[in-house]
Short mmCIF file of C-alpha atoms in Angstrom, two decimals:
data_model
loop_
_atom_site.label_atom_id
_atom_site.label_comp_id
_atom_site.label_asym_id
_atom_site.label_seq_id
_atom_site.Cartn_x
_atom_site.Cartn_y
_atom_site.Cartn_z
CA UNK V 787 94.82 -202.04 105.77
CA UNK V 788 93.38 -201.34 102.31
CA UNK V 789 90.07 -202.74 101.18
CA UNK V 790 88.31 -203.65 97.96
CA UNK V 791 84.60 -204.37 97.51
CA UNK V 792 83.40 -206.64 94.71
CA UNK V 793 79.73 -206.46 93.74
CA UNK V 794 78.65 -209.21 91.36
CA UNK V 795 75.60 -211.46 91.41
CA UNK V 796 77.62 -214.37 90.00
CA UNK V 797 79.02 -216.43 92.85
CA UNK V 798 81.90 -217.80 90.80
CA UNK V 799 82.95 -214.39 89.54
CA UNK V 800 82.97 -213.14 93.12
CA UNK V 801 85.11 -216.09 94.15
CA UNK V 802 87.54 -215.58 91.28
CA UNK V 803 87.86 -211.83 91.89
CA UNK V 804 88.19 -212.30 95.64
CA UNK V 805 91.11 -214.64 95.07
CA UNK V 806 92.67 -212.64 92.22
CA UNK V 807 92.42 -209.25 93.91
CA UNK V 808 93.42 -210.58 97.31
CA UNK V 809 96.90 -209.61 98.55
CA UNK V 810 98.70 -209.35 101.86
CA UNK V 811 97.53 -206.30 103.78
CA UNK V 812 94.34 -206.07 101.71
CA UNK V 813 90.78 -206.96 102.68
CA UNK V 814 88.54 -208.11 99.84
CA UNK V 815 84.83 -207.86 100.54
CA UNK V 816 82.15 -209.25 98.26
CA UNK V 817 78.45 -208.54 97.85
CA UNK V 818 75.95 -210.35 95.62
CA UNK V 819 73.55 -207.41 95.37
CA UNK V 820 73.14 -203.66 95.82
CA UNK V 821 71.62 -203.78 99.30
CA UNK V 822 74.51 -205.83 100.69
CA UNK V 823 76.97 -203.59 98.85
CA UNK V 824 75.51 -200.40 100.33
CA UNK V 825 75.65 -201.84 103.80
CA UNK V 826 79.30 -202.95 103.33
CA UNK V 827 80.18 -199.48 102.02
CA UNK V 828 78.58 -197.92 105.10
CA UNK V 829 80.49 -200.27 107.40
CA UNK V 830 83.91 -200.41 105.73
CA UNK V 831 84.19 -197.47 103.30
CA UNK V 832 86.29 -199.61 100.89
CA UNK V 833 89.00 -197.92 98.83
CA UNK V 834 88.02 -199.53 95.55
CA UNK V 835 84.53 -200.67 94.55
CA UNK V 836 84.25 -203.08 91.59
CA UNK V 837 80.73 -203.21 90.16
CA UNK V 838 79.27 -205.74 87.78
CA UNK V 839 76.80 -204.13 85.39
CA UNK V 840 74.16 -206.82 85.09
CA UNK V 841 72.56 -207.63 88.40
CA UNK V 842 68.91 -208.32 89.23
CA UNK V 843 66.75 -205.46 90.49
CA UNK V 844 69.50 -202.82 90.89
CA UNK V 845 72.17 -202.88 88.17
CA UNK V 846 75.75 -201.67 88.52
CA UNK V 847 75.11 -198.25 86.98
CA UNK V 848 72.15 -197.61 89.23
CA UNK V 849 74.20 -198.70 92.23
CA UNK V 850 76.99 -196.33 91.15
CA UNK V 851 74.42 -193.52 90.99
CA UNK V 852 73.22 -194.38 94.50
CA UNK V 853 76.80 -194.45 95.77
CA UNK V 854 77.13 -190.80 94.73
CA UNK V 855 74.62 -189.96 97.46
CA UNK V 856 76.40 -192.01 100.10
CA UNK V 857 79.34 -190.91 102.21
CA UNK V 858 82.33 -192.97 101.01
CA UNK V 859 85.82 -192.53 99.58
CA UNK V 860 86.07 -195.50 97.22
CA UNK V 861 87.10 -195.33 93.56
CA UNK V 862 84.36 -197.03 91.58
CA UNK V 863 84.97 -199.18 88.49
CA UNK V 864 82.42 -200.90 86.30
CA UNK V 865 83.68 -204.38 85.47
CA UNK V 866 81.36 -205.62 82.79
CA UNK V 867 80.84 -207.86 79.82
CA UNK V 868 78.65 -205.10 78.35
CA UNK V 869 80.47 -203.08 75.79
CA UNK V 870 77.36 -201.38 74.41
CA UNK V 871 77.51 -197.70 73.59
CA UNK V 872 74.61 -196.94 75.93
CA UNK V 873 76.33 -198.54 78.93
CA UNK V 874 79.62 -196.77 78.14
CA UNK V 875 77.83 -193.42 77.85
CA UNK V 876 76.04 -193.87 81.16
CA UNK V 877 79.28 -194.94 82.82
CA UNK V 878 80.94 -191.80 81.40
CA UNK V 879 78.16 -189.61 82.69
CA UNK V 880 78.71 -191.03 86.16
CA UNK V 881 82.47 -190.56 85.85
CA UNK V 882 83.04 -194.29 86.12
CA UNK V 883 86.02 -196.17 84.82
CA UNK V 884 84.84 -199.14 82.71
CA UNK V 885 86.83 -202.35 82.30
CA UNK V 886 85.64 -205.28 80.24
CA UNK V 887 85.30 -208.73 81.74
CA UNK V 888 87.86 -210.15 79.36
CA UNK V 889 90.47 -207.69 80.67
CA UNK V 890 91.12 -209.06 84.11
CA UNK V 891 94.75 -207.91 84.13
CA UNK V 892 93.64 -204.33 83.60
CA UNK V 893 91.27 -204.64 86.54
CA UNK V 894 94.10 -205.97 88.74
CA UNK V 895 96.33 -203.09 87.66
CA UNK V 896 93.58 -200.56 88.28
CA UNK V 897 93.02 -201.89 91.79
CA UNK V 898 96.76 -202.04 92.54
CA UNK V 899 97.31 -198.48 91.26
CA UNK V 900 94.29 -197.08 93.09
CA UNK V 901 95.46 -198.59 96.35
CA UNK V 902 99.08 -197.53 95.78
CA UNK V 903 98.13 -193.91 95.04
CA UNK V 904 96.04 -193.96 98.18
CA UNK V 905 98.95 -195.15 100.36
CA UNK V 906 101.22 -192.57 98.69
CA UNK V 907 98.77 -189.78 99.42
CA UNK E 449 35.90 -190.01 24.18
CA UNK E 450 33.05 -192.46 24.37
CA UNK E 451 34.10 -196.03 24.27
CA UNK E 452 32.46 -198.44 21.85
CA UNK E 453 32.81 -202.15 22.09
CA UNK E 454 31.47 -202.94 18.64
CA UNK E 455 34.12 -204.11 16.15
CA UNK E 456 34.58 -201.98 13.05
CA UNK E 457 32.16 -203.19 10.41
CA UNK E 458 34.42 -202.59 7.46
CA UNK E 459 32.66 -202.03 4.21
CA UNK E 460 29.22 -201.82 5.77
CA UNK E 461 28.89 -198.04 5.89
CA UNK E 462 30.35 -195.16 3.92
CA UNK E 463 34.17 -194.77 3.84
CA UNK E 464 33.80 -192.00 6.44
CA UNK E 465 31.68 -194.12 8.76
CA UNK E 466 34.11 -196.93 8.20
CA UNK E 467 37.00 -194.74 9.29
CA UNK E 468 35.16 -193.56 12.40
CA UNK E 469 34.43 -197.15 13.34
CA UNK E 470 38.10 -198.06 12.94
CA UNK E 471 39.26 -195.12 15.10
CA UNK E 472 36.73 -195.97 17.79
CA UNK E 473 37.89 -199.56 17.78
CA UNK E 474 41.52 -198.53 18.20
CA UNK E 475 40.62 -196.15 21.03
CA UNK E 476 38.55 -198.81 22.78
CA UNK E 477 41.46 -201.22 22.47
CA UNK E 478 43.92 -198.72 23.91
CA UNK E 479 41.53 -197.93 26.75
CA UNK E 480 41.20 -201.55 27.72
CA UNK E 481 44.89 -202.16 28.40
CA UNK E 482 46.67 -201.76 31.73
CA UNK E 483 49.60 -199.76 30.35
CA UNK E 484 49.33 -196.03 30.06
CA UNK E 485 49.70 -195.05 26.40
CA UNK E 486 50.43 -191.46 25.47
CA UNK E 487 51.27 -190.01 22.09
CA UNK E 488 52.11 -186.63 20.65
CA UNK E 489 52.26 -185.21 17.16
CA UNK E 490 55.47 -184.09 15.45
CA UNK E 491 55.21 -180.71 17.23
CA UNK E 492 54.96 -182.31 20.65
CA UNK E 493 51.22 -181.65 21.14
CA UNK E 494 49.46 -184.38 23.08
CA UNK E 495 47.15 -186.26 20.77
CA UNK E 496 46.45 -189.45 22.65
CA UNK E 497 45.86 -190.39 26.26
CA UNK E 498 44.35 -193.79 26.96
CA UNK E 499 42.20 -194.52 30.00
CA UNK E 500 45.13 -195.80 32.06
CA UNK E 501 47.07 -192.58 31.41
CA UNK E 502 44.08 -190.47 32.47
CA UNK E 503 43.84 -192.59 35.61
CA UNK E 504 47.57 -192.14 36.37
CA UNK E 505 47.40 -188.36 36.05
CA UNK E 506 43.82 -187.80 37.11
CA UNK E 507 43.65 -185.56 33.99
CA UNK E 508 42.73 -185.81 30.30
CA UNK E 509 45.04 -184.80 27.43
CA UNK E 510 45.10 -181.02 27.41
CA UNK E 511 47.01 -178.48 25.34
CA UNK E 512 49.87 -177.66 27.70
CA UNK E 513 53.15 -175.98 26.72
CA UNK E 514 56.11 -178.36 26.91
CA UNK E 515 57.86 -176.45 29.68
CA UNK E 516 54.77 -176.83 31.88
CA UNK E 517 54.12 -180.49 31.08
CA UNK E 518 55.93 -181.93 34.13
CA UNK E 519 54.19 -179.58 36.53
CA UNK E 520 50.77 -180.01 34.93
CA UNK E 521 50.94 -183.78 34.81
CA UNK E 522 52.93 -184.23 38.05
CA UNK E 523 55.88 -185.96 36.41
CA UNK E 524 58.69 -186.62 38.87
CA UNK E 525 62.03 -188.35 38.67
CA UNK E 526 62.56 -191.91 39.88
CA UNK E 527 62.95 -190.85 43.52
CA UNK E 528 59.75 -188.80 43.42
CA UNK E 529 61.63 -185.79 44.82
CA UNK E 530 62.06 -183.61 41.77
CA UNK E 531 59.90 -182.56 38.79
CA UNK E 532 61.25 -183.77 35.46
CA UNK E 533 62.92 -181.20 33.24
CA UNK E 534 61.63 -180.86 29.68
CA UNK E 535 64.40 -182.99 28.20
CA UNK E 536 63.80 -185.72 30.78
CA UNK E 537 60.13 -186.24 29.86
CA UNK E 538 60.01 -189.67 28.17
CA UNK E 539 57.56 -188.63 25.45
CA UNK E 540 59.67 -185.65 24.42
CA UNK E 541 62.86 -187.73 24.61
CA UNK E 542 61.20 -190.25 22.28
CA UNK E 543 60.08 -187.46 19.96
CA UNK E 544 63.68 -186.21 19.86
CA UNK E 545 64.68 -189.60 18.48
CA UNK E 546 65.75 -191.50 21.59
CA UNK E 547 64.77 -195.13 22.10
CA UNK E 548 63.43 -194.75 25.63
CA UNK E 549 63.76 -198.08 27.44
CA UNK E 550 62.25 -198.61 30.87
CA UNK E 551 62.89 -195.10 32.13
CA UNK E 552 61.90 -194.87 35.78
CA UNK E 553 59.58 -192.06 36.85
CA UNK E 554 56.97 -191.17 39.43
CA UNK E 555 53.55 -189.64 38.90
CA UNK E 556 52.34 -187.95 42.03
CA UNK E 557 48.99 -186.24 41.38
CA UNK E 558 47.97 -183.72 44.01
CA UNK E 559 44.80 -185.65 44.73
CA UNK E 560 45.67 -189.11 43.60
CA UNK E 561 47.72 -192.19 44.15
CA UNK E 562 51.48 -191.98 43.87
CA UNK E 563 52.64 -194.36 41.16
CA UNK E 564 56.05 -195.55 40.18
CA UNK E 565 56.27 -196.22 36.47
CA UNK E 566 58.68 -197.34 33.83
CA UNK E 567 58.25 -195.66 30.47
CA UNK E 568 59.23 -197.10 27.09
CA UNK E 569 58.82 -195.11 23.90
CA UNK E 570 59.96 -194.19 20.43
CA UNK E 571 59.24 -192.01 17.42
CA UNK E 572 56.28 -192.78 15.16
CA UNK E 573 56.95 -192.49 11.40
CA UNK E 574 54.79 -193.22 8.39
CA UNK E 575 55.64 -195.66 5.61
CA UNK E 576 57.70 -192.99 3.89
CA UNK E 577 59.70 -192.28 6.99
CA UNK E 578 58.08 -188.95 7.77
CA UNK E 579 57.96 -188.09 11.47
CA UNK E 580 54.40 -188.25 12.76
CA UNK E 581 55.11 -187.93 16.45
CA UNK E 582 56.05 -190.19 19.34
CA UNK E 583 54.42 -192.78 21.57
CA UNK E 584 55.23 -193.87 25.12
CA UNK E 585 53.90 -196.82 27.10
CA UNK E 586 53.99 -196.48 30.88
CA UNK E 587 53.94 -199.57 33.04
CA UNK E 588 52.88 -199.27 36.69
CA UNK E 589 55.58 -200.97 38.81
CA UNK E 590 54.52 -199.54 42.19
CA UNK E 591 53.53 -202.91 43.67
CA UNK E 592 56.49 -204.79 42.24
CA UNK E 593 58.96 -202.23 43.61
CA UNK E 594 57.19 -202.17 46.97
CA UNK E 595 57.41 -205.96 47.16
CA UNK E 596 61.11 -205.85 46.25
CA UNK E 597 61.77 -203.15 48.82
CA UNK E 598 59.88 -204.99 51.51
CA UNK E 599 61.88 -208.16 50.71
CA UNK E 600 65.08 -206.11 50.97
CA UNK E 601 63.93 -204.71 54.31
CA UNK E 602 63.23 -208.24 55.55
CA UNK E 603 66.69 -209.35 54.45
CA UNK E 604 68.27 -206.38 56.22
CA UNK E 605 66.26 -207.14 59.36
CA UNK E 606 67.37 -210.78 59.24
CA UNK E 607 70.98 -209.66 58.87
CA UNK E 608 70.60 -207.29 61.80
CA UNK E 609 69.11 -210.05 63.96
CA UNK E 610 71.93 -212.37 62.97
CA UNK E 611 74.53 -209.74 63.90
CA UNK E 612 72.80 -209.09 67.20
CA UNK E 613 72.61 -212.78 67.89
CA UNK E 614 76.32 -213.23 67.26
CA UNK E 615 77.08 -210.27 69.49
CA UNK E 616 74.79 -211.75 72.16
CA UNK E 617 76.37 -215.19 71.92
CA UNK E 618 79.90 -213.86 72.20
CA UNK E 619 78.82 -211.61 75.02
CA UNK E 620 77.17 -214.46 76.93
CA UNK E 621 80.33 -216.50 76.56
CA UNK E 622 82.49 -213.67 77.81
CA UNK E 623 81.62 -213.98 81.51
CA UNK E 624 82.22 -217.74 81.98
CA UNK E 625 85.28 -217.58 79.75
CA UNK E 626 86.75 -214.66 81.71
CA UNK E 627 86.09 -216.53 84.97
CA UNK E 628 87.75 -219.70 83.70
CA UNK E 629 90.77 -217.70 82.54
CA UNK E 630 90.93 -215.88 85.86
CA UNK E 631 90.84 -219.17 87.76
CA UNK E 632 93.48 -220.65 85.45
CA UNK E 633 95.81 -217.74 86.20
CA UNK E 634 95.19 -218.30 89.90
CA UNK E 635 96.12 -221.95 89.61
CA UNK E 636 99.26 -220.92 87.71
CA UNK E 637 100.34 -218.13 90.03
CA UNK E 638 98.96 -218.97 93.43
CA UNK E 639 98.52 -222.73 93.56
CA UNK E 640 100.47 -223.08 96.79
CA UNK E 641 98.40 -220.38 98.45
CA UNK E 642 95.22 -222.10 97.30
CA UNK E 643 96.40 -225.43 98.63
CA UNK E 644 97.42 -223.85 101.92
CA UNK E 645 94.04 -222.19 102.29
CA UNK E 646 92.21 -225.36 101.22
CA UNK E 647 90.44 -223.61 98.33
CA UNK E 648 91.54 -225.79 95.43
CA UNK E 649 88.31 -227.82 95.44
CA UNK E 650 86.19 -224.70 95.54
CA UNK E 651 88.10 -223.26 92.59
CA UNK E 652 87.89 -226.41 90.48
CA UNK E 653 84.17 -226.75 91.22
CA UNK E 654 83.65 -223.15 90.11
CA UNK E 655 85.69 -223.75 86.96
CA UNK E 656 83.64 -226.84 86.23
CA UNK E 657 80.41 -224.86 86.67
CA UNK E 658 81.60 -222.09 84.38
CA UNK E 659 82.72 -224.61 81.76
CA UNK E 660 79.32 -226.35 82.02
CA UNK E 661 77.68 -223.00 81.57
CA UNK E 662 79.78 -222.32 78.50
CA UNK E 663 78.90 -225.72 77.09
CA UNK E 664 75.21 -225.10 77.74
CA UNK E 665 75.45 -221.81 75.84
CA UNK E 666 77.04 -223.56 72.88
CA UNK E 667 74.40 -226.31 73.01
CA UNK E 668 71.64 -223.75 73.12
CA UNK E 669 73.08 -221.89 70.18
CA UNK E 670 73.45 -225.10 68.17
CA UNK E 671 69.85 -226.06 68.95
CA UNK E 672 68.75 -222.63 67.86
CA UNK E 673 70.63 -223.06 64.60
CA UNK E 674 69.02 -226.47 64.05
CA UNK E 675 65.58 -225.03 64.74
CA UNK E 676 66.23 -222.22 62.29
CA UNK E 677 67.45 -224.44 59.50
CA UNK E 678 65.39 -227.60 59.88
CA UNK E 679 62.71 -226.61 62.42
CA UNK E 680 63.36 -229.88 64.23
CA UNK E 681 65.43 -231.10 67.13
CA UNK E 682 66.82 -234.59 67.11
CA UNK E 683 66.40 -235.87 70.64
CA UNK E 684 68.63 -238.49 72.21
CA UNK E 685 66.17 -240.06 74.59
CA UNK E 686 67.03 -242.47 77.29
CA UNK E 687 65.44 -243.60 80.49
CA UNK E 688 66.51 -241.03 83.02
CA UNK E 689 65.95 -240.12 86.62
CA UNK E 690 64.66 -236.57 86.66
CA UNK E 691 64.76 -236.39 90.47
CA UNK E 692 68.45 -237.26 90.45
CA UNK E 693 69.18 -234.73 87.73
CA UNK E 694 67.41 -231.97 89.67
CA UNK E 695 69.20 -232.86 92.89
CA UNK E 696 72.56 -232.70 91.12
CA UNK E 697 71.72 -229.39 89.45
CA UNK E 698 70.65 -227.85 92.74
CA UNK E 699 73.50 -229.31 94.83
CA UNK E 700 76.25 -228.21 92.48
CA UNK E 701 74.72 -224.79 91.87
CA UNK E 702 76.91 -221.89 92.93
CA UNK E 703 73.95 -220.38 94.76
CA UNK E 704 72.58 -223.62 96.18
CA UNK E 705 71.55 -221.70 99.31
CA UNK E 706 68.99 -219.79 97.26
CA UNK E 707 67.43 -222.99 95.94
CA UNK E 708 64.85 -225.17 97.63
CA UNK E 709 64.12 -228.49 95.96
CA UNK E 710 61.03 -230.58 96.67
CA UNK E 711 60.55 -233.80 94.74
CA UNK E 712 57.50 -236.05 95.15
CA UNK E 713 58.06 -239.67 94.26
CA UNK E 714 60.41 -241.30 91.78
CA UNK E 715 60.45 -239.40 88.50
CA UNK E 716 61.72 -241.72 85.81
CA UNK E 717 61.06 -240.69 82.27
CA UNK E 718 62.29 -241.10 78.73
CA UNK E 719 64.12 -237.92 77.95
CA UNK E 720 67.14 -236.23 76.42
CA UNK E 721 69.10 -235.77 79.62
CA UNK E 722 71.62 -233.24 78.26
CA UNK E 723 68.91 -231.02 76.89
CA UNK E 724 66.57 -231.32 79.86
CA UNK E 725 69.42 -230.44 82.20
CA UNK E 726 69.99 -227.37 80.04
CA UNK E 727 66.28 -226.44 80.14
CA UNK E 728 66.13 -226.62 83.95
CA UNK E 729 69.54 -224.91 84.22
CA UNK E 730 68.22 -222.11 82.03
CA UNK E 731 65.11 -221.71 84.21
CA UNK E 732 67.31 -221.55 87.30
CA UNK E 733 69.70 -218.99 85.87
CA UNK E 734 66.78 -216.84 84.65
CA UNK E 735 65.30 -216.95 88.14
CA UNK E 736 68.71 -216.01 89.59
CA UNK E 737 69.12 -213.23 87.06
CA UNK E 738 65.73 -211.62 87.52
CA UNK E 739 65.23 -212.02 91.26
CA UNK E 740 67.20 -211.74 94.48
CA UNK E 741 65.43 -214.09 96.87
CA UNK E 742 64.69 -217.77 97.27
CA UNK E 743 63.88 -219.96 94.31
CA UNK E 744 61.65 -222.98 94.74
CA UNK E 745 61.98 -226.02 92.51
CA UNK E 746 59.21 -228.54 92.78
CA UNK E 747 58.93 -231.75 90.80
CA UNK E 748 56.16 -234.30 90.90
CA UNK E 749 54.38 -236.87 88.86
CA UNK E 750 50.87 -236.07 87.62
CA UNK E 751 49.56 -239.31 86.14
CA UNK E 752 51.16 -239.77 82.73
CA UNK E 753 53.23 -236.59 83.07
CA UNK E 754 56.09 -235.33 85.12
CA UNK E 755 56.03 -231.67 86.10
CA UNK E 756 58.86 -229.41 87.19
CA UNK E 757 57.99 -225.99 88.59
CA UNK E 758 60.55 -223.23 89.08
CA UNK E 759 59.24 -220.29 91.04
CA UNK E 760 61.03 -217.11 92.06
CA UNK E 761 60.04 -214.04 94.08
CA UNK E 762 61.20 -211.39 91.63
CA UNK E 763 59.15 -208.87 89.67
CA UNK E 764 57.22 -211.51 87.69
CA UNK E 765 56.70 -211.84 83.96
CA UNK E 766 54.48 -208.86 83.14
CA UNK E 767 51.47 -208.70 80.86
CA UNK E 768 52.49 -211.09 78.13
CA UNK E 769 54.49 -214.02 79.54
CA UNK E 770 54.21 -215.93 76.27
CA UNK E 771 56.12 -213.20 74.45
CA UNK E 772 59.19 -214.23 76.45
CA UNK E 773 59.25 -217.50 74.51
CA UNK E 774 59.71 -215.73 71.20
CA UNK E 775 63.05 -215.72 69.45
CA UNK E 776 65.39 -213.06 70.86
CA UNK E 777 62.90 -212.17 73.61
CA UNK E 778 64.34 -210.82 76.82
CA UNK E 779 62.70 -210.35 80.16
CA UNK E 780 63.63 -206.72 80.25
CA UNK E 781 62.80 -203.81 78.01
CA UNK E 782 66.21 -202.27 78.67
CA UNK E 783 68.09 -202.62 75.41
CA UNK E 784 71.33 -202.77 77.36
CA UNK E 785 70.40 -206.12 78.78
CA UNK E 786 72.77 -208.59 77.30
CA UNK E 787 72.23 -212.05 76.03
CA UNK E 788 70.80 -213.72 73.02
CA UNK E 789 67.24 -214.06 74.27
CA UNK E 790 67.31 -217.64 72.98
CA UNK E 791 67.02 -219.47 76.29
CA UNK E 792 63.26 -219.80 76.66
CA UNK E 793 62.70 -220.12 72.92
CA UNK E 794 65.01 -223.13 72.67
CA UNK E 795 63.83 -224.52 76.02
CA UNK E 796 60.22 -224.55 74.89
CA UNK E 797 61.23 -226.22 71.62
CA UNK E 798 63.00 -228.93 73.65
CA UNK E 799 59.92 -229.41 75.88
CA UNK E 800 57.69 -229.60 72.80
CA UNK E 801 60.02 -232.07 71.09
CA UNK E 802 59.55 -234.31 74.11
CA UNK E 803 55.79 -234.07 73.64
CA UNK E 804 55.62 -231.80 76.66
CA UNK E 805 55.29 -228.09 77.27
CA UNK E 806 56.92 -225.14 78.97
CA UNK E 807 54.79 -222.24 80.17
CA UNK E 808 55.43 -219.22 82.33
CA UNK E 809 53.06 -217.15 84.44
CA UNK E 810 53.04 -214.86 87.43
CA UNK E 811 52.81 -216.83 90.64
CA UNK E 812 50.05 -216.13 93.14
CA UNK E 813 51.64 -213.81 95.69
CA UNK E 814 54.20 -212.43 93.20
CA UNK E 815 57.22 -213.70 91.32
CA UNK E 816 57.55 -215.75 88.18
CA UNK E 817 56.57 -219.37 87.83
CA UNK E 818 57.69 -221.65 85.01
CA UNK E 819 56.13 -225.07 84.57
CA UNK E 820 57.88 -227.74 82.53
CA UNK E 821 55.63 -230.71 81.77
CA UNK E 822 57.05 -233.87 80.22
CA UNK E 823 55.34 -237.13 79.36
CA UNK E 824 56.90 -239.93 81.38
CA UNK E 825 56.93 -241.95 78.16
CA UNK E 826 57.44 -245.22 79.98
CA UNK E 827 53.98 -246.65 79.35
CA UNK E 828 53.74 -249.98 77.53
CA UNK E 829 52.14 -248.52 74.42
CA UNK E 830 54.99 -246.10 74.11
CA UNK E 831 57.52 -248.87 74.52
CA UNK E 832 56.13 -250.96 71.66
CA UNK E 833 57.06 -248.59 68.91
CA UNK E 834 60.35 -247.68 70.46
CA UNK E 835 63.62 -248.59 68.92
CA UNK E 836 65.03 -251.02 71.44
CA UNK E 837 68.54 -251.24 70.03
CA UNK E 838 71.21 -251.23 72.68
CA UNK E 839 73.80 -248.57 72.38
CA UNK E 840 77.10 -248.18 74.09
CA UNK E 841 75.33 -245.82 76.43
CA UNK E 842 74.80 -246.66 80.08
CA UNK E 843 71.08 -246.20 79.62
CA UNK E 844 68.77 -249.21 79.58
CA UNK E 845 67.33 -248.10 76.28
CA UNK E 846 68.04 -245.21 74.02
CA UNK E 847 66.50 -244.01 70.88
CA UNK E 848 66.67 -241.06 68.65
CA UNK E 849 63.70 -239.32 67.26
CA UNK E 850 62.92 -236.23 65.37
CA UNK E 851 60.11 -234.05 66.53
CA UNK E 852 58.84 -230.87 65.04
#
């Protein structure tokens, strides 16, 4: 069973991504904030982690930085409406893939490919 | 050169005294004008410096070789970066026969004020056409240029703000639009699955919420534009039930579980329902955005007013809560934070247009607290001067007004 974790403070975005990224043989988890996300990572070690950038208190980039100090095997992607240079640079520095919110198909592809390469490995 | 204010008394003294009086009068006249006047003889020797010129340079006319003139008198080019070369000095250009018209230059004395000048000059010839020298008038344009440059800076700043605003607006629209598109694709591709799992209602409710959000963003932007161009908002007031509006907003909210609503008494008022829904919606989404925990919404009547309080348990508003109501203000110093920063600015304008107010403060025990106060506006006195025309609207009475 493969698993994907969605971290977004917007309920409706979580719902949409849960439904869009859902597939047979795949578990889609969702967290509204960093604390919930970290606890789900500890419990499930999801294969792909989709992070929103803008979240209250701990944003997606900060959460990505914290994930580097946590035992997990997930590929992390920043799914964001923020195309600013500063965000892109910080994402780069953390080695994060960045996909814009308008590019949902690319996110789906990224998740599919990440999970496929994992099953192939 | 002592200045005399007495006019020349022609014919009173000897011809010599007469001449001295005339020269003194001319010098006094030249000294009393704002323009710097400088003249040289046919060999290029400085023969006249009026008071203004001495002030510009901080120096009197002195015998200085032409190739040292720029250095001695601190004559720089228009940018102020480079000393003038000999053939760029306006007085010498004029002497060489050029009609110097408004040549820009800078005088930067070592111990004086930097001035930006325009110089105009020409040759001086006697009645027989013999070359006597040249004269240049220098006009101080420092203040005018500074004013022009500051106006240009303001225009550039306005353009930058406009660009940022457009970027913010399109960014803000991105998230709800992407969600709506995502849901639409789901309905296209996986409708049967959604029906089977009983999630169609949930999806359509979410789409509705995102579309409402998008509409609120457009409304907010339009209000901002109106405020910028006319400084007024035209309200569409009608008798409305604020308690009902709040209940609907809270019930249909995606994160209804984070919201607690307490309403005391019936809260009927005369208000612009679309805009007030947007104001409260904006307060709720700010509270959601800047805090994680519960959000308390409390509405009650306080005599002639109705008050809505939205309180969260986030980090609070900081030292200057009122600054958040400025145009383009954001509740975060991080420049990466998205959004237009128009929400509270427009919301306060809407509250004010209703004759009410919107203020924010830190709540006792932490978190932010926003208080929206609106006059109920249903008192008899208020009714008398109200336009009672019936409209096609469902409301018992509607009227439009313009408030600053």
